[in-house]
Amino acid sequence: MVQMKRELAQLLDSGQDRTARIRVEHLIREEKMVAAYELIEIYCELIAARLPIIESQKNCPIDLKEAIASVIFASPRCSDIPELTDVKKHFTAKYGKEFITAALELRPNSGVARMVVEKLSAVAPDVQTKSKLLNAIEEEHNIKWDSKSFEEKESKPAEDLLYRTIPEKQDRRMLRRTFPAILSPASILTVIIFSFLFQIGQSNVNSQEVTCSTTCVAQNCNTIGIRYGKYCGVGWSGCPGEKPCDDLDACCKVHDDCVGQKGMNNVKCHEKFKRCIKKVQKSGKPGFSTVCPVDVAVPTMDQGMDMAIMFSQFGNSKLEL
């Protein structure tokens, strides 16, 4: 955005108001998207933090409706984060199509945050908004610009389709470089992992009775495997009929310790976890009891770690804004 503002300043300084009138809309749209992505990041973090509550209740918790509905509303409007579409699918499976449709279509009491709707709106900015931003750029770059003349021109009907012109190649490249960096890799990673875990957990809850109480949760496997432990009733929970630890729990415990020390973006932690769970699968030893067999759990966890590695590498790369 800094580069876009600099280019706008140059256009204004050289009297190219006509081009500036178009470019400023691109900048406003980008600023709105940045604000929207920041809101979505907060909602994703809230959903991840309250995931045990979401899993334990059939209906959407009232205090989480805004976060969940807003993420659903944003999913088709934020194509730079395709993982949001996966999350929407999982919420569809849990809450039904009616809940999802209400959020997507902004029906009464849908719960979608007004600010998210505003920031993701495709409505063209008005004259005052554009003029205000250009005035700020004028002041920031210490240039001379006739804002009154600009507002007079803007108030006239457009003579062509310039206002519908798509961003120039350079602007599109900047948008692609900027938007994915708004949501922190950790937040995206949390949403992705949530998607995989929610999918297998939900399928098991719907198809088989969970013999272990949902309050009896694996305490030591508290970032990844806890979702399996909660549904499958194994591991460190001490639930009746369980052994203290199985081999997949051990892999999970090692992974939790590793990311706890080195962070969720550490690729080596994820690769070590993949090797560990595949070794368990190859050994043929039972994992996650009969409700969540190892041949179901391991491939799903493996896919989750592949995504984790990809986004860890993305997070560790240096992005220039």
JSON list of C-alpha atoms in Angstrom, two decimals, residues 29 52 101 140 143 159 253 258 297 304 311:
[
{"chain": "A", "resi": 29, "resn": "ARG", "atom": "CA", "xyz": [-10.49, -1.39, -1.87]},
{"chain": "A", "resi": 52, "resn": "PRO", "atom": "CA", "xyz": [-14.07, -27.48, 22.53]},
{"chain": "A", "resi": 101, "resn": "THR", "atom": "CA", "xyz": [-27.47, -19.62, 3.77]},
{"chain": "A", "resi": 140, "resn": "GLU", "atom": "CA", "xyz": [1.92, 13.13, 3.61]},
{"chain": "A", "resi": 143, "resn": "ILE", "atom": "CA", "xyz": [2.53, 18.15, -2.81]},
{"chain": "A", "resi": 159, "resn": "GLU", "atom": "CA", "xyz": [-18.29, 9.16, -19.58]},
{"chain": "A", "resi": 253, "resn": "LYS", "atom": "CA", "xyz": [2.91, -35.44, 22.89]},
{"chain": "A", "resi": 258, "resn": "CYS", "atom": "CA", "xyz": [8.28, -29.43, 19.89]},
{"chain": "A", "resi": 297, "resn": "ALA", "atom": "CA", "xyz": [-6.58, -41.17, 11.91]},
{"chain": "A", "resi": 304, "resn": "GLY", "atom": "CA", "xyz": [-3.08, -31.87, 8.12]},
{"chain": "A", "resi": 311, "resn": "PHE", "atom": "CA", "xyz": [1.98, -22.73, 5.54]}
]
